[in-house]
PDB file of N, CA and C in Angstrom:
ATOM      1  N   MET A   1     183.546  18.804-246.442  1.00 68.00           N
ATOM      2  CA  MET A   1     182.349  19.624-246.511  1.00 68.00           C
ATOM      3  C   MET A   1     181.197  18.877-247.196  1.00 68.00           C
ATOM      4  N   VAL A   2     181.523  18.189-248.286  1.00 65.00           N
ATOM      5  CA  VAL A   2     180.514  17.430-249.020  1.00 65.00           C
ATOM      6  C   VAL A   2     179.994  16.285-248.150  1.00 65.00           C
ATOM      7  N   ARG A   3     180.890  15.647-247.414  1.00 67.00           N
ATOM      8  CA  ARG A   3     180.476  14.558-246.526  1.00 67.00           C
ATOM      9  C   ARG A   3     179.512  15.059-245.464  1.00 67.00           C
ATOM     10  N   LYS A   4     179.812  16.213-244.901  1.00 61.00           N
ATOM     11  CA  LYS A   4     178.938  16.782-243.868  1.00 61.00           C
ATOM     12  C   LYS A   4     177.551  17.073-244.429  1.00 61.00           C
ATOM     13  N   LEU A   5     177.506  17.635-245.629  1.00 61.00           N
ATOM     14  CA  LEU A   5     176.222  17.918-246.260  1.00 61.00           C
ATOM     15  C   LEU A   5     175.454  16.632-246.547  1.00 61.00           C
ATOM     16  N   LEU A   6     176.142  15.609-247.030  1.00 64.00           N
ATOM     17  CA  LEU A   6     175.490  14.331-247.281  1.00 64.00           C
ATOM     18  C   LEU A   6     174.988  13.705-245.992  1.00 64.00           C
ATOM     19  N   LEU A   7     175.776  13.775-244.944  1.00 61.00           N
ATOM     20  CA  LEU A   7     175.369  13.221-243.656  1.00 61.00           C
ATOM     21  C   LEU A   7     174.162  13.979-243.106  1.00 61.00           C
ATOM     22  N   LEU A   8     174.185  15.291-243.159  1.00 62.00           N
ATOM     23  CA  LEU A   8     173.051  16.088-242.685  1.00 62.00           C
ATOM     24  C   LEU A   8     171.799  15.809-243.509  1.00 62.00           C
ATOM     25  N   SER A   9     171.948  15.668-244.818  1.00 66.00           N
ATOM     26  CA  SER A   9     170.804  15.352-245.669  1.00 66.00           C
ATOM     27  C   SER A   9     170.238  13.984-245.319  1.00 66.00           C
ATOM     28  N   PHE A  10     171.105  13.015-245.123  1.00 59.00           N
ATOM     29  CA  PHE A  10     170.671  11.669-244.754  1.00 59.00           C
ATOM     30  C   PHE A  10     169.929  11.688-243.423  1.00 59.00           C
ATOM     31  N   LEU A  11     170.471  12.370-242.434  1.00 60.00           N
ATOM     32  CA  LEU A  11     169.824  12.447-241.123  1.00 60.00           C
ATOM     33  C   LEU A  11     168.475  13.153-241.206  1.00 60.00           C
ATOM     34  N   PHE A  12     168.380  14.188-242.008  1.00 60.00           N
ATOM     35  CA  PHE A  12     167.118  14.900-242.184  1.00 60.00           C
ATOM     36  C   PHE A  12     166.063  13.992-242.810  1.00 60.00           C
ATOM     37  N   ILE A  13     166.438  13.252-243.822  1.00 61.00           N
ATOM     38  CA  ILE A  13     165.497  12.351-244.506  1.00 61.00           C
ATOM     39  C   ILE A  13     165.044  11.238-243.571  1.00 61.00           C
ATOM     40  N   ILE A  14     165.963  10.660-242.834  1.00 57.00           N
ATOM     41  CA  ILE A  14     165.620   9.596-241.883  1.00 57.00           C
ATOM     42  C   ILE A  14     164.688  10.132-240.804  1.00 57.00           C
ATOM     43  N   THR A  15     164.997  11.291-240.255  1.00 58.00           N
ATOM     44  CA  THR A  15     164.158  11.891-239.214  1.00 58.00           C
ATOM     45  C   THR A  15     162.778  12.214-239.748  1.00 58.00           C
ATOM     46  N   ALA A  16     162.703  12.757-240.933  1.00 52.00           N
ATOM     47  CA  ALA A  16     161.407  13.108-241.525  1.00 52.00           C
ATOM     48  C   ALA A  16     160.558  11.869-241.769  1.00 52.00           C
ATOM     49  N   SER A  17     161.175  10.775-242.197  1.00 52.00           N
ATOM     50  CA  SER A  17     160.394   9.568-242.477  1.00 52.00           C
ATOM     51  C   SER A  17     159.878   8.929-241.193  1.00 52.00           C
ATOM     52  N   PHE A  18     160.608   9.042-240.084  1.00 56.00           N
ATOM     53  CA  PHE A  18     160.147   8.475-238.826  1.00 56.00           C
ATOM     54  C   PHE A  18     159.138   9.363-238.123  1.00 56.00           C
ATOM     55  N   SER A  19     159.128  10.647-238.427  1.00 58.00           N
ATOM     56  CA  SER A  19     158.234  11.560-237.718  1.00 58.00           C
ATOM     57  C   SER A  19     156.907  11.788-238.440  1.00 58.00           C
ATOM     58  N   GLN A  20     156.670  11.102-239.547  1.00 74.00           N
ATOM     59  CA  GLN A  20     155.405  11.266-240.244  1.00 74.00           C
ATOM     60  C   GLN A  20     154.275  10.664-239.422  1.00 74.00           C
ATOM     61  N   LYS A  21     153.222  11.421-239.275  1.00 85.00           N
ATOM     62  CA  LYS A  21     152.085  10.955-238.499  1.00 85.00           C
ATOM     63  C   LYS A  21     151.219  10.033-239.351  1.00 85.00           C
ATOM     64  N   THR A  22     150.727   8.980-238.709  1.00 88.00           N
ATOM     65  CA  THR A  22     149.852   8.062-239.422  1.00 88.00           C
ATOM     66  C   THR A  22     148.400   8.244-239.007  1.00 88.00           C
ATOM     67  N   LEU A  23     148.156   8.986-237.927  1.00 93.00           N
ATOM     68  CA  LEU A  23     146.798   9.262-237.455  1.00 93.00           C
ATOM     69  C   LEU A  23     146.583  10.773-237.430  1.00 93.00           C
ATOM     70  N   VAL A  24     145.554  11.249-238.142  1.00 94.00           N
ATOM     71  CA  VAL A  24     145.292  12.692-238.205  1.00 94.00           C
ATOM     72  C   VAL A  24     143.789  12.955-238.256  1.00 94.00           C
ATOM     73  N   LYS A  25     143.432  14.223-238.130  1.00 92.00           N
ATOM     74  CA  LYS A  25     142.063  14.725-238.290  1.00 92.00           C
ATOM     75  C   LYS A  25     141.047  14.020-237.386  1.00 92.00           C
ATOM     76  N   LEU A  26     141.345  13.970-236.104  1.00 96.00           N
ATOM     77  CA  LEU A  26     140.454  13.345-235.138  1.00 96.00           C
ATOM     78  C   LEU A  26     139.308  14.288-234.794  1.00 96.00           C
ATOM     79  N   SER A  27     138.076  13.762-234.780  1.00 97.00           N
ATOM     80  CA  SER A  27     136.913  14.569-234.398  1.00 97.00           C
ATOM     81  C   SER A  27     135.790  13.664-233.907  1.00 97.00           C
ATOM     82  N   ALA A  28     134.875  14.265-233.167  1.00 97.00           N
ATOM     83  CA  ALA A  28     133.652  13.586-232.735  1.00 97.00           C
ATOM     84  C   ALA A  28     132.480  14.409-233.260  1.00 97.00           C
ATOM     85  N   VAL A  29     131.601  13.787-234.025  1.00 97.00           N
ATOM     86  CA  VAL A  29     130.485  14.490-234.651  1.00 97.00           C
ATOM     87  C   VAL A  29     129.197  13.740-234.345  1.00 97.00           C
ATOM     88  N   PRO A  30     128.190  14.335-233.733  1.00 97.00           N
ATOM     89  CA  PRO A  30     128.166  15.693-233.188  1.00 97.00           C
ATOM     90  C   PRO A  30     128.873  15.756-231.832  1.00 97.00           C
ATOM     91  N   ASN A  31     129.219  16.956-231.446  1.00 97.00           N
ATOM     92  CA  ASN A  31     129.854  17.202-230.153  1.00 97.00           C
ATOM     93  C   ASN A  31     129.445  18.605-229.712  1.00 97.00           C
ATOM     94  N   PRO A  32     128.694  18.732-228.628  1.00 97.00           N
ATOM     95  CA  PRO A  32     128.229  17.731-227.675  1.00 97.00           C
ATOM     96  C   PRO A  32     127.113  16.858-228.253  1.00 97.00           C
ATOM     97  N   PHE A  33     126.872  15.719-227.575  1.00 97.00           N
ATOM     98  CA  PHE A  33     125.836  14.794-228.030  1.00 97.00           C
ATOM     99  C   PHE A  33     125.039  14.280-226.836  1.00 97.00           C
ATOM    100  N   ALA A  34     123.858  13.747-227.147  1.00 96.00           N
ATOM    101  CA  ALA A  34     122.984  13.230-226.090  1.00 96.00           C
ATOM    102  C   ALA A  34     122.941  11.705-226.081  1.00 96.00           C
ATOM    103  N   PHE A  35     122.951  11.068-227.254  1.00 96.00           N
ATOM    104  CA  PHE A  35     122.806   9.614-227.321  1.00 96.00           C
ATOM    105  C   PHE A  35     123.950   8.917-228.051  1.00 96.00           C
ATOM    106  N   GLN A  36     124.417   9.512-229.159  1.00 97.00           N
ATOM    107  CA  GLN A  36     125.421   8.862-229.984  1.00 97.00           C
ATOM    108  C   GLN A  36     126.270   9.897-230.710  1.00 97.00           C
ATOM    109  N   THR A  37     127.559   9.607-230.871  1.00 97.00           N
ATOM    110  CA  THR A  37     128.465  10.417-231.670  1.00 97.00           C
ATOM    111  C   THR A  37     129.289   9.482-232.540  1.00 97.00           C
ATOM    112  N   THR A  38     129.980  10.029-233.508  1.00 98.00           N
ATOM    113  CA  THR A  38     130.848   9.235-234.374  1.00 98.00           C
ATOM    114  C   THR A  38     132.263   9.781-234.269  1.00 98.00           C
ATOM    115  N   ILE A  39     133.171   8.924-233.851  1.00 98.00           N
ATOM    116  CA  ILE A  39     134.585   9.290-233.792  1.00 98.00           C
ATOM    117  C   ILE A  39     135.149   9.096-235.191  1.00 98.00           C
ATOM    118  N   GLN A  40     135.713  10.165-235.753  1.00 98.00           N
ATOM    119  CA  GLN A  40     136.253  10.117-237.105  1.00 98.00           C
ATOM    120  C   GLN A  40     137.736  10.467-237.073  1.00 98.00           C
ATOM    121  N   PHE A  41     138.506   9.792-237.908  1.00 97.00           N
ATOM    122  CA  PHE A  41     139.933  10.084-238.036  1.00 97.00           C
ATOM    123  C   PHE A  41     140.429   9.522-239.354  1.00 97.00           C
ATOM    124  N   GLU A  42     141.614   9.947-239.743  1.00 96.00           N
ATOM    125  CA  GLU A  42     142.237   9.418-240.946  1.00 96.00           C
ATOM    126  C   GLU A  42     143.505   8.677-240.562  1.00 96.00           C
ATOM    127  N   SER A  43     143.723   7.559-241.232  1.00 96.00           N
ATOM    128  CA  SER A  43     144.903   6.737-240.994  1.00 96.00           C
ATOM    129  C   SER A  43     145.688   6.616-242.295  1.00 96.00           C
ATOM    130  N   ALA A  44     147.002   6.746-242.194  1.00 94.00           N
ATOM    131  CA  ALA A  44     147.847   6.648-243.387  1.00 94.00           C
ATOM    132  C   ALA A  44     148.040   5.206-243.831  1.00 94.00           C
ATOM    133  N   LYS A  45     147.656   4.264-242.948  1.00 94.00           N
ATOM    134  CA  LYS A  45     147.817   2.854-243.308  1.00 94.00           C
ATOM    135  C   LYS A  45     146.851   2.001-242.503  1.00 94.00           C
ATOM    136  N   LYS A  46     146.685   0.769-242.931  1.00 96.00           N
ATOM    137  CA  LYS A  46     145.890  -0.205-242.182  1.00 96.00           C
ATOM    138  C   LYS A  46     146.713  -0.592-240.954  1.00 96.00           C
ATOM    139  N   GLN A  47     146.107  -0.451-239.769  1.00 96.00           N
ATOM    140  CA  GLN A  47     146.845  -0.740-238.549  1.00 96.00           C
ATOM    141  C   GLN A  47     145.900  -0.991-237.384  1.00 96.00           C
ATOM    142  N   PRO A  48     146.330  -1.766-236.406  1.00 97.00           N
ATOM    143  CA  PRO A  48     145.500  -1.947-235.212  1.00 97.00           C
ATOM    144  C   PRO A  48     145.538  -0.678-234.364  1.00 97.00           C
ATOM    145  N   ILE A  49     144.378  -0.293-233.849  1.00 97.00           N
ATOM    146  CA  ILE A  49     144.287   0.903-232.996  1.00 97.00           C
ATOM    147  C   ILE A  49     143.390   0.591-231.798  1.00 97.00           C
ATOM    148  N   PHE A  50     143.475   1.445-230.800  1.00 97.00           N
ATOM    149  CA  PHE A  50     142.591   1.388-229.646  1.00 97.00           C
ATOM    150  C   PHE A  50     141.823   2.698-229.560  1.00 97.00           C
ATOM    151  N   LEU A  51     140.544   2.619-229.222  1.00 98.00           N
ATOM    152  CA  LEU A  51     139.756   3.782-228.845  1.00 98.00           C
ATOM    153  C   LEU A  51     139.684   3.747-227.325  1.00 98.00           C
ATOM    154  N   ILE A  52     140.158   4.804-226.691  1.00 98.00           N
ATOM    155  CA  ILE A  52     140.180   4.883-225.231  1.00 98.00           C
ATOM    156  C   ILE A  52     139.394   6.123-224.817  1.00 98.00           C
ATOM    157  N   VAL A  53     138.461   5.960-223.886  1.00 97.00           N
ATOM    158  CA  VAL A  53     137.685   7.078-223.352  1.00 97.00           C
ATOM    159  C   VAL A  53     137.984   7.175-221.863  1.00 97.00           C
ATOM    160  N   LYS A  54     138.330   8.400-221.412  1.00 97.00           N
ATOM    161  CA  LYS A  54     138.636   8.640-220.005  1.00 97.00           C
ATOM    162  C   LYS A  54     137.767   9.771-219.479  1.00 97.00           C
ATOM    163  N   ASN A  55     137.445   9.705-218.191  1.00 96.00           N
ATOM    164  CA  ASN A  55     136.703  10.808-217.576  1.00 96.00           C
ATOM    165  C   ASN A  55     137.684  11.927-217.219  1.00 96.00           C
ATOM    166  N   VAL A  56     137.177  13.021-216.671  1.00 95.00           N
ATOM    167  CA  VAL A  56     138.041  14.174-216.375  1.00 95.00           C
ATOM    168  C   VAL A  56     139.050  13.881-215.272  1.00 95.00           C
ATOM    169  N   LEU A  57     138.831  12.831-214.507  1.00 96.00           N
ATOM    170  CA  LEU A  57     139.781  12.434-213.469  1.00 96.00           C
ATOM    171  C   LEU A  57     140.874  11.508-214.009  1.00 96.00           C
ATOM    172  N   GLY A  58     140.762  11.125-215.282  1.00 95.00           N
ATOM    173  CA  GLY A  58     141.768  10.280-215.906  1.00 95.00           C
ATOM    174  C   GLY A  58     141.480   8.790-215.812  1.00 95.00           C
ATOM    175  N   LYS A  59     140.333   8.431-215.270  1.00 97.00           N
ATOM    176  CA  LYS A  59     139.966   7.016-215.161  1.00 97.00           C
ATOM    177  C   LYS A  59     139.492   6.518-216.521  1.00 97.00           C
ATOM    178  N   THR A  60     140.022   5.369-216.963  1.00 97.00           N
ATOM    179  CA  THR A  60     139.618   4.785-218.241  1.00 97.00           C
ATOM    180  C   THR A  60     138.213   4.212-218.103  1.00 97.00           C
ATOM    181  N   ILE A  61     137.304   4.714-218.938  1.00 96.00           N
ATOM    182  CA  ILE A  61     135.903   4.309-218.931  1.00 96.00           C
ATOM    183  C   ILE A  61     135.645   3.247-219.994  1.00 96.00           C
ATOM    184  N   LEU A  62     136.371   3.340-221.115  1.00 96.00           N
ATOM    185  CA  LEU A  62     136.159   2.440-222.249  1.00 96.00           C
ATOM    186  C   LEU A  62     137.477   2.239-222.974  1.00 96.00           C
ATOM    187  N   LYS A  63     137.736   1.005-223.374  1.00 97.00           N
ATOM    188  CA  LYS A  63     138.909   0.709-224.206  1.00 97.00           C
ATOM    189  C   LYS A  63     138.523  -0.421-225.144  1.00 97.00           C
ATOM    190  N   LYS A  64     138.516  -0.118-226.455  1.00 97.00           N
ATOM    191  CA  LYS A  64     138.153  -1.106-227.471  1.00 97.00           C
ATOM    192  C   LYS A  64     139.213  -1.106-228.566  1.00 97.00           C
ATOM    193  N   SER A  65     139.477  -2.272-229.103  1.00 98.00           N
ATOM    194  CA  SER A  65     140.440  -2.376-230.200  1.00 98.00           C
ATOM    195  C   SER A  65     139.705  -2.456-231.535  1.00 98.00           C
ATOM    196  N   TYR A  66     140.332  -1.892-232.542  1.00 97.00           N
ATOM    197  CA  TYR A  66     139.792  -1.877-233.903  1.00 97.00           C
ATOM    198  C   TYR A  66     140.954  -2.047-234.872  1.00 97.00           C
ATOM    199  N   LEU A  67     140.631  -2.330-236.111  1.00 97.00           N
ATOM    200  CA  LEU A  67     141.613  -2.346-237.183  1.00 97.00           C
ATOM    201  C   LEU A  67     141.249  -1.195-238.119  1.00 97.00           C
ATOM    202  N   SER A  68     142.093  -0.178-238.140  1.00 96.00           N
ATOM    203  CA  SER A  68     141.803   0.964-239.011  1.00 96.00           C
ATOM    204  C   SER A  68     142.144   0.603-240.443  1.00 96.00           C
ATOM    205  N   LYS A  69     141.485   1.273-241.359  1.00 97.00           N
ATOM    206  CA  LYS A  69     141.805   1.107-242.777  1.00 97.00           C
ATOM    207  C   LYS A  69     142.550   2.352-243.236  1.00 97.00           C
ATOM    208  N   LYS A  70     143.211   2.262-244.353  1.00 96.00           N
ATOM    209  CA  LYS A  70     143.896   3.424-244.912  1.00 96.00           C
ATOM    210  C   LYS A  70     142.838   4.420-245.373  1.00 96.00           C
ATOM    211  N   GLY A  71     142.959   5.663-244.939  1.00 96.00           N
ATOM    212  CA  GLY A  71     141.995   6.694-245.305  1.00 96.00           C
ATOM    213  C   GLY A  71     141.083   7.034-244.150  1.00 96.00           C
ATOM    214  N   LYS A  72     139.843   7.427-244.475  1.00 97.00           N
ATOM    215  CA  LYS A  72     138.881   7.865-243.468  1.00 97.00           C
ATOM    216  C   LYS A  72     138.312   6.680-242.699  1.00 97.00           C
ATOM    217  N   ASN A  73     138.206   6.853-241.378  1.00 97.00           N
ATOM    218  CA  ASN A  73     137.663   5.831-240.488  1.00 97.00           C
ATOM    219  C   ASN A  73     136.599   6.457-239.602  1.00 97.00           C
ATOM    220  N   SER A  74     135.579   5.685-239.259  1.00 97.00           N
ATOM    221  CA  SER A  74     134.504   6.143-238.376  1.00 97.00           C
ATOM    222  C   SER A  74     134.188   5.050-237.366  1.00 97.00           C
ATOM    223  N   ILE A  75     134.033   5.468-236.107  1.00 97.00           N
ATOM    224  CA  ILE A  75     133.666   4.534-235.044  1.00 97.00           C
ATOM    225  C   ILE A  75     132.464   5.123-234.311  1.00 97.00           C
ATOM    226  N   PRO A  76     131.309   4.455-234.348  1.00 97.00           N
ATOM    227  CA  PRO A  76     130.161   4.972-233.596  1.00 97.00           C
ATOM    228  C   PRO A  76     130.391   4.766-232.095  1.00 97.00           C
ATOM    229  N   LEU A  77     129.997   5.768-231.323  1.00 97.00           N
ATOM    230  CA  LEU A  77     130.130   5.696-229.865  1.00 97.00           C
ATOM    231  C   LEU A  77     128.795   6.073-229.255  1.00 97.00           C
ATOM    232  N   TYR A  78     128.243   5.183-228.459  1.00 96.00           N
ATOM    233  CA  TYR A  78     126.934   5.391-227.839  1.00 96.00           C
ATOM    234  C   TYR A  78     127.106   5.771-226.378  1.00 96.00           C
ATOM    235  N   LYS A  79     126.209   6.616-225.888  1.00 95.00           N
ATOM    236  CA  LYS A  79     126.264   7.083-224.509  1.00 95.00           C
ATOM    237  C   LYS A  79     126.177   5.918-223.531  1.00 95.00           C
ATOM    238  N   ASN A  80     125.262   4.973-223.789  1.00 92.00           N
ATOM    239  CA  ASN A  80     125.031   3.833-222.899  1.00 92.00           C
ATOM    240  C   ASN A  80     124.913   4.304-221.453  1.00 92.00           C
ATOM    241  N   ASN A  81     125.805   3.873-220.583  1.00 91.00           N
ATOM    242  CA  ASN A  81     125.694   4.233-219.168  1.00 91.00           C
ATOM    243  C   ASN A  81     126.609   5.387-218.764  1.00 91.00           C
ATOM    244  N   LEU A  82     127.164   6.123-219.732  1.00 94.00           N
ATOM    245  CA  LEU A  82     128.005   7.272-219.398  1.00 94.00           C
ATOM    246  C   LEU A  82     127.134   8.436-218.920  1.00 94.00           C
ATOM    247  N   LYS A  83     127.583   9.103-217.882  1.00 95.00           N
ATOM    248  CA  LYS A  83     126.846  10.244-217.345  1.00 95.00           C
ATOM    249  C   LYS A  83     127.160  11.498-218.151  1.00 95.00           C
ATOM    250  N   SER A  84     126.304  12.499-218.012  1.00 96.00           N
ATOM    251  CA  SER A  84     126.554  13.784-218.667  1.00 96.00           C
ATOM    252  C   SER A  84     127.863  14.367-218.145  1.00 96.00           C
ATOM    253  N   GLY A  85     128.600  15.022-219.035  1.00 97.00           N
ATOM    254  CA  GLY A  85     129.862  15.640-218.642  1.00 97.00           C
ATOM    255  C   GLY A  85     130.882  15.593-219.752  1.00 97.00           C
ATOM    256  N   MET A  86     132.108  15.980-219.409  1.00 97.00           N
ATOM    257  CA  MET A  86     133.194  16.031-220.383  1.00 97.00           C
ATOM    258  C   MET A  86     134.058  14.776-220.251  1.00 97.00           C
ATOM    259  N   TYR A  87     134.479  14.253-221.404  1.00 98.00           N
ATOM    260  CA  TYR A  87     135.332  13.077-221.477  1.00 98.00           C
ATOM    261  C   TYR A  87     136.449  13.336-222.486  1.00 98.00           C
ATOM    262  N   PHE A  88     137.531  12.602-222.332  1.00 98.00           N
ATOM    263  CA  PHE A  88     138.639  12.666-223.278  1.00 98.00           C
ATOM    264  C   PHE A  88     138.700  11.347-224.038  1.00 98.00           C
ATOM    265  N   TYR A  89     138.860  11.435-225.346  1.00 97.00           N
ATOM    266  CA  TYR A  89     138.962  10.223-226.157  1.00 97.00           C
ATOM    267  C   TYR A  89     140.274  10.231-226.922  1.00 97.00           C
ATOM    268  N   THR A  90     140.834   9.039-227.072  1.00 97.00           N
ATOM    269  CA  THR A  90     142.144   8.877-227.694  1.00 97.00           C
ATOM    270  C   THR A  90     142.079   7.742-228.706  1.00 97.00           C
ATOM    271  N   ILE A  91     142.703   7.972-229.845  1.00 97.00           N
ATOM    272  CA  ILE A  91     142.960   6.908-230.805  1.00 97.00           C
ATOM    273  C   ILE A  91     144.452   6.622-230.688  1.00 97.00           C
ATOM    274  N   LYS A  92     144.781   5.383-230.369  1.00 96.00           N
ATOM    275  CA  LYS A  92     146.171   5.016-230.098  1.00 96.00           C
ATOM    276  C   LYS A  92     146.598   3.863-230.992  1.00 96.00           C
ATOM    277  N   SER A  93     147.735   4.038-231.667  1.00 94.00           N
ATOM    278  CA  SER A  93     148.336   2.954-232.444  1.00 94.00           C
ATOM    279  C   SER A  93     149.577   2.485-231.698  1.00 94.00           C
ATOM    280  N   ASN A  94     150.351   1.618-232.318  1.00 92.00           N
ATOM    281  CA  ASN A  94     151.580   1.145-231.676  1.00 92.00           C
ATOM    282  C   ASN A  94     152.603   2.257-231.494  1.00 92.00           C
ATOM    283  N   LYS A  95     152.575   3.261-232.382  1.00 90.00           N
ATOM    284  CA  LYS A  95     153.626   4.275-232.372  1.00 90.00           C
ATOM    285  C   LYS A  95     153.168   5.676-231.972  1.00 90.00           C
ATOM    286  N   GLU A  96     151.877   5.931-231.976  1.00 94.00           N
ATOM    287  CA  GLU A  96     151.419   7.285-231.676  1.00 94.00           C
ATOM    288  C   GLU A  96     150.000   7.282-231.141  1.00 94.00           C
ATOM    289  N   SER A  97     149.603   8.439-230.624  1.00 94.00           N
ATOM    290  CA  SER A  97     148.220   8.593-230.171  1.00 94.00           C
ATOM    291  C   SER A  97     147.800  10.044-230.385  1.00 94.00           C
ATOM    292  N   ILE A  98     146.499  10.230-230.610  1.00 96.00           N
ATOM    293  CA  ILE A  98     145.932  11.562-230.711  1.00 96.00           C
ATOM    294  C   ILE A  98     144.690  11.602-229.828  1.00 96.00           C
ATOM    295  N   SER A  99     144.480  12.742-229.186  1.00 97.00           N
ATOM    296  CA  SER A  99     143.377  12.865-228.227  1.00 97.00           C
ATOM    297  C   SER A  99     142.614  14.159-228.423  1.00 97.00           C
ATOM    298  N   LYS A 100     141.350  14.115-228.052  1.00 97.00           N
ATOM    299  CA  LYS A 100     140.487  15.291-228.004  1.00 97.00           C
ATOM    300  C   LYS A 100     139.446  15.059-226.929  1.00 97.00           C
ATOM    301  N   ARG A 101     138.486  15.958-226.832  1.00 97.00           N
ATOM    302  CA  ARG A 101     137.455  15.812-225.816  1.00 97.00           C
ATOM    303  C   ARG A 101     136.086  15.876-226.455  1.00 97.00           C
ATOM    304  N   PHE A 102     135.107  15.282-225.763  1.00 97.00           N
ATOM    305  CA  PHE A 102     133.710  15.428-226.164  1.00 97.00           C
ATOM    306  C   PHE A 102     132.884  15.660-224.912  1.00 97.00           C
ATOM    307  N   VAL A 103     131.677  16.163-225.147  1.00 97.00           N
ATOM    308  CA  VAL A 103     130.756  16.459-224.043  1.00 97.00           C
ATOM    309  C   VAL A 103     129.460  15.694-224.280  1.00 97.00           C
ATOM    310  N   ILE A 104     128.989  15.058-223.217  1.00 97.00           N
ATOM    311  CA  ILE A 104     127.677  14.410-223.250  1.00 97.00           C
ATOM    312  C   ILE A 104     126.707  15.325-222.538  1.00 97.00           C
ATOM    313  N   LYS A 105     125.596  15.650-223.212  1.00 94.00           N
ATOM    314  CA  LYS A 105     124.579  16.541-222.634  1.00 94.00           C
ATOM    315  C   LYS A 105     123.842  15.855-221.504  1.00 94.00           C
TER     316      LYS A 105
END
């Protein structure tokens, strides 16, 4: 019985440590925007990430690599040649990704 409890405790701790998210609180401010927005997120550690922007059809419009720092991160995003409409943006690390949407006026 004690062995089973120890094994279950060990498995719970291992699972919890692997399931901790390192990327959280993703937002685009302002949203919607006309010329420029800032992609903001928090990272639990310094790590390489990608910013990926896709249109509503799923076509990748932009993909840039960055090195996030531990804590709050900000990436400016300019409209440039993007047309008005809704887009999906993703911050992707080696182990996880988080996505949301923004609208260009």
